Coordinates of N, CA, C and O in Angstrom, one line a residue:
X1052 N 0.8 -1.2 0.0 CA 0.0 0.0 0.0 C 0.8 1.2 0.0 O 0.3 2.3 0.4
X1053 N 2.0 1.4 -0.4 CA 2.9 2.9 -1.0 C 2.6 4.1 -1.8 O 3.0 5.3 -1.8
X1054 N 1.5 3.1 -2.7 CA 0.7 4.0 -3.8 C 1.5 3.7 -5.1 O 1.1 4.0 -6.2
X1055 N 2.7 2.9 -5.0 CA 3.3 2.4 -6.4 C 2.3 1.8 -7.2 O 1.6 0.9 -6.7
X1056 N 2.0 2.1 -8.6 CA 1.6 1.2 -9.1 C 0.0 2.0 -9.3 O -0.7 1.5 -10.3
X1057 N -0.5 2.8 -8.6 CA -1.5 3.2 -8.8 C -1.8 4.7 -10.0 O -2.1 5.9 -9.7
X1058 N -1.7 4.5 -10.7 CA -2.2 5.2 -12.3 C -2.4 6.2 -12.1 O -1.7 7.2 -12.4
X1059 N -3.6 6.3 -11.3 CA -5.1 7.6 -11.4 C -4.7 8.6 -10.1 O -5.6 9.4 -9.6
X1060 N -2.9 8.5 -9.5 CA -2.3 9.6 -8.7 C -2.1 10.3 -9.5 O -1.9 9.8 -10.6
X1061 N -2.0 11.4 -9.3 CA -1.7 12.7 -10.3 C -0.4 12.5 -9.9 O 0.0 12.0 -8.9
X1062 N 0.5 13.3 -11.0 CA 2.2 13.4 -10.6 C 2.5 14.6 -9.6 O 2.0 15.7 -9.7
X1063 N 3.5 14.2 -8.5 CA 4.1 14.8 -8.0 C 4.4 16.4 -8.3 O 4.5 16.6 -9.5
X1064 N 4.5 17.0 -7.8 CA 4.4 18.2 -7.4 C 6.0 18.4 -8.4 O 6.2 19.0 -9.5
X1065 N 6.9 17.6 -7.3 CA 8.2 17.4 -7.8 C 8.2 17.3 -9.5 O 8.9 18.1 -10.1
X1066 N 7.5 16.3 -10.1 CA 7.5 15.7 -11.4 C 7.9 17.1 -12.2 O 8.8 17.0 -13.0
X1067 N 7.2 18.4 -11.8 CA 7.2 19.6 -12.8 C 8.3 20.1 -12.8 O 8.6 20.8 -13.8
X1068 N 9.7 20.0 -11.5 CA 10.4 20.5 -11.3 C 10.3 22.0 -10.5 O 9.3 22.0 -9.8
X1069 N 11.0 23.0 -10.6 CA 10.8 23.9 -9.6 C 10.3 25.3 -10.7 O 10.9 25.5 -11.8
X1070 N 9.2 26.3 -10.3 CA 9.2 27.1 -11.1 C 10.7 28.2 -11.6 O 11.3 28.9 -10.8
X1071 N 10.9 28.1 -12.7 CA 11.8 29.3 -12.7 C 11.2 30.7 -12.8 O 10.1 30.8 -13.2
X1072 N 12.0 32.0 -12.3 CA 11.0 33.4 -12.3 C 10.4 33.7 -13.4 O 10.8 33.5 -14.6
X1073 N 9.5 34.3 -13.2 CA 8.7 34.8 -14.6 C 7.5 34.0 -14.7 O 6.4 34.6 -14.8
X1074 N 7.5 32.8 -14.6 CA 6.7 31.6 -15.2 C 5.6 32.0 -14.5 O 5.5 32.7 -13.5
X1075 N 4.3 31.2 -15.4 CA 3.2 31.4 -15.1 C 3.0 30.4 -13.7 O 3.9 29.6 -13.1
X1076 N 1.4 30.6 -13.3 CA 1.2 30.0 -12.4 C 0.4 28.7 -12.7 O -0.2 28.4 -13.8
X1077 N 0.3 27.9 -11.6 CA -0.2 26.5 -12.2 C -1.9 27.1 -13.3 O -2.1 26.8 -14.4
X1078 N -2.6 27.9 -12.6 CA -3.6 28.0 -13.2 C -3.9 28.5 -14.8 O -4.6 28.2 -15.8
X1079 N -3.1 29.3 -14.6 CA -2.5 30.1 -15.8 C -1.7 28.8 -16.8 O -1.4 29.2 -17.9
X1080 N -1.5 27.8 -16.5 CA -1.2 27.7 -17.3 C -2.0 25.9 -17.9 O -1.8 25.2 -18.8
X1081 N -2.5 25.9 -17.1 CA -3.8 24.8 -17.3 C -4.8 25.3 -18.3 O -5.2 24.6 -19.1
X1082 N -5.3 27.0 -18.3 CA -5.9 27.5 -18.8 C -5.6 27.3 -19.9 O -6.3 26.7 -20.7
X1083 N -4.0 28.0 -20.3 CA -3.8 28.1 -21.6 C -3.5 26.9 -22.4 O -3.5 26.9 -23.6
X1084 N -3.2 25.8 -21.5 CA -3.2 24.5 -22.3 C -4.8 24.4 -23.2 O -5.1 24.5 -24.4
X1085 N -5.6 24.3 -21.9 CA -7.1 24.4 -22.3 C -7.4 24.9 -23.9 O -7.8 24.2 -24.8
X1086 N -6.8 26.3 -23.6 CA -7.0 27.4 -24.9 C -6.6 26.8 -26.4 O -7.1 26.8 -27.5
X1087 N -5.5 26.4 -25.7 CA -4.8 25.4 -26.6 C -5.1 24.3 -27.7 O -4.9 24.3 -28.9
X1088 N -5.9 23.1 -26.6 CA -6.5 22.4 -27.2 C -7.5 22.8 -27.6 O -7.9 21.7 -28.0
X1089 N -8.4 23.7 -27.9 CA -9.6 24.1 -28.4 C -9.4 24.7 -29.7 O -10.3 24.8 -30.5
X1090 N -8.0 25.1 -29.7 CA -7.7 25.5 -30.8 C -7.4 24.4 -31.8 O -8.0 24.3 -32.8
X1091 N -6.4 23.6 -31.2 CA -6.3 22.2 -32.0 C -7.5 21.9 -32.6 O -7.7 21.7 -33.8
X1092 N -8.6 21.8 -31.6 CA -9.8 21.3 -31.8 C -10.7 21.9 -33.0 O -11.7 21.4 -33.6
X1093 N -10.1 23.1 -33.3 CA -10.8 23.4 -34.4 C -10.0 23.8 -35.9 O -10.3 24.1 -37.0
X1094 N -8.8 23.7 -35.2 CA -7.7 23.3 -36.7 C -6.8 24.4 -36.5 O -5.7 24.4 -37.1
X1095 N -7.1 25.1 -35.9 CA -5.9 26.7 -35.6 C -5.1 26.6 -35.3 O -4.8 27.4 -34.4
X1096 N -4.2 25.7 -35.8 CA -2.5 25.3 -35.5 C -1.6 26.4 -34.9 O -0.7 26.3 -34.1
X1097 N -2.3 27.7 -35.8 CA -0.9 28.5 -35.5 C -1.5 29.1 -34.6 O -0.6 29.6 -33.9
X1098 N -2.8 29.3 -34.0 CA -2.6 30.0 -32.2 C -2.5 28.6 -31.6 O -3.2 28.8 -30.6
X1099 N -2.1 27.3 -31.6 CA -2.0 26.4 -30.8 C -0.3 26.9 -30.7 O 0.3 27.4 -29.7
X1100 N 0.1 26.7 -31.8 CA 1.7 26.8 -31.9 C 2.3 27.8 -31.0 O 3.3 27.7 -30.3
X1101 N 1.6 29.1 -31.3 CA 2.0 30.2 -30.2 C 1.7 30.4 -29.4 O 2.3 31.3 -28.9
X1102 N 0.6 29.6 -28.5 CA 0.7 29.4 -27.0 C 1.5 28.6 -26.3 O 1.8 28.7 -25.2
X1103 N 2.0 27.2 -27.6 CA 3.3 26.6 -26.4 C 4.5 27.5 -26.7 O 5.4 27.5 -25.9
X1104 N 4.5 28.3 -27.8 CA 6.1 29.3 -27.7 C 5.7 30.1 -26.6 O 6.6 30.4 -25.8
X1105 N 4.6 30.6 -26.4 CA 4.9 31.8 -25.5 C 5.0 30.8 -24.0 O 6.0 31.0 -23.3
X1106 N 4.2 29.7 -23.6 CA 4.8 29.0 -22.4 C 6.0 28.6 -22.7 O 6.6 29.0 -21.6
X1107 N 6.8 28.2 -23.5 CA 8.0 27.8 -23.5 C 8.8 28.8 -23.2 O 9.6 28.6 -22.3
X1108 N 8.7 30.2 -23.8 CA 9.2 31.4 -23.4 C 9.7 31.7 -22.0 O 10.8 31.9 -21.4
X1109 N 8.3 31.5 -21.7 CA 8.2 31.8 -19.8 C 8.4 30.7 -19.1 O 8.0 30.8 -17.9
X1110 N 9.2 29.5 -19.3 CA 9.4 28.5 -19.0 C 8.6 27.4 -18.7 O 8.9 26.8 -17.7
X1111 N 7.5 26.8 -19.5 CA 6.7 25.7 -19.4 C 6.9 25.2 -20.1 O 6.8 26.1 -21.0
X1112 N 7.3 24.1 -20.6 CA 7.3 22.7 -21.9 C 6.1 22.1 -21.5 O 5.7 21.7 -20.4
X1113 N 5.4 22.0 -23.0 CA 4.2 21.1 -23.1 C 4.8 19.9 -24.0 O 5.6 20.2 -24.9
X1114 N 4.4 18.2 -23.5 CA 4.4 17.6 -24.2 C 2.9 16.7 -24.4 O 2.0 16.3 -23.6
X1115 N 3.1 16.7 -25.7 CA 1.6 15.9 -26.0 C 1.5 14.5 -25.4 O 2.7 14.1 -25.1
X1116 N 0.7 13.6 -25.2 CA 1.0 12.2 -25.1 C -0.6 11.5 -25.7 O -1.6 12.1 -25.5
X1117 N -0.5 10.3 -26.2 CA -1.7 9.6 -26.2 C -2.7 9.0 -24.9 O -2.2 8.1 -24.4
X1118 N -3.6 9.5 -24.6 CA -4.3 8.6 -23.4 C -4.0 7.4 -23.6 O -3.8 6.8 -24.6
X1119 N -4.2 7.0 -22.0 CA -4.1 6.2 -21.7 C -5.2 4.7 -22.0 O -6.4 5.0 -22.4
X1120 N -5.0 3.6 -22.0 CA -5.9 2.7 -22.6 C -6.4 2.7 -23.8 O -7.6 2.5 -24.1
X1121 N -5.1 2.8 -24.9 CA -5.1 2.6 -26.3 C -6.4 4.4 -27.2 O -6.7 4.7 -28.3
X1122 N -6.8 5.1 -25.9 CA -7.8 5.8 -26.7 C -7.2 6.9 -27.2 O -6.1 7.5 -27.0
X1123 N -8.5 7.4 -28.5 CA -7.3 8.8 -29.6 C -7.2 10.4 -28.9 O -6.9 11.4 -29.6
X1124 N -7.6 10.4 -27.6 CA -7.3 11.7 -27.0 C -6.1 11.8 -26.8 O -5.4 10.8 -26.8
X1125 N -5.6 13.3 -26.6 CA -3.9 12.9 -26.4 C -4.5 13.8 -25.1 O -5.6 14.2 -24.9
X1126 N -3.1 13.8 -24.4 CA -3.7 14.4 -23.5 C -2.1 14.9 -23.3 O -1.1 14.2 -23.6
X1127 N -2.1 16.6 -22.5 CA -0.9 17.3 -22.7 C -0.4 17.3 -21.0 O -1.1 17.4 -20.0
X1128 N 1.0 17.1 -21.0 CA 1.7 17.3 -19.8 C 2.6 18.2 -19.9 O 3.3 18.5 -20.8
X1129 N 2.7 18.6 -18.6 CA 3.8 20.1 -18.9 C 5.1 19.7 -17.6 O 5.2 18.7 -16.8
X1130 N 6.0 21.0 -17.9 CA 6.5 20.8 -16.8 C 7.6 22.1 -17.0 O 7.9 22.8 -18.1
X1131 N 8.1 22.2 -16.0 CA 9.1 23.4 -15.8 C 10.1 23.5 -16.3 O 10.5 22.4 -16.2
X1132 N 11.1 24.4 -17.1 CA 11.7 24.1 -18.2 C 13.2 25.4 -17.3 O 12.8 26.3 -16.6
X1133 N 14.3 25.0 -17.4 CA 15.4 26.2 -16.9 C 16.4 25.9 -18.2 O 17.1 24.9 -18.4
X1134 N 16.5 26.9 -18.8 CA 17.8 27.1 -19.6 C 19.1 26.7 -19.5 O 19.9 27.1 -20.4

């Protein structure tokens, strides 16, 4: 009972690494993922493109990934980024 092995824990706090200054805040930047995918969602590549340059800017890396259990949602994970 460690919690190894259990999926449906969200990642550590740690996992994001530490904010560097400037960077947005977690909310801020959940939003703009959000914004993000909605854009995807309707074909607008280039404001999707330029909300991960401007998080990447301010130090967030988004990476895409496929859900979990073979389905076609991807689903985006970020994390703190230092030069």
């Amino acid at each position: 009972g460690n919690g190894r092995g259990d999926s449906r824990a969200p990642p550590a706090p740690g996992d994001r690494g530490k904010a560097p200054p400037g960077a947005p805040s977690v909310d801020e930047i959940e939003r703009l993922i959000q914004d993000r995918n909605d854009a995807r969602h309707k074909g607008d590549f280039g404001r999707a493109d330029a909300i991960r340059n401007d998080l990447k800017k301010r130090g967030v890396v988004l990476s895409d990934e496929k859900g979990a259990h073979g389905n076609a949602f991807t689903v985006t994970q970020w994390r703190y980024w230092h030069d």
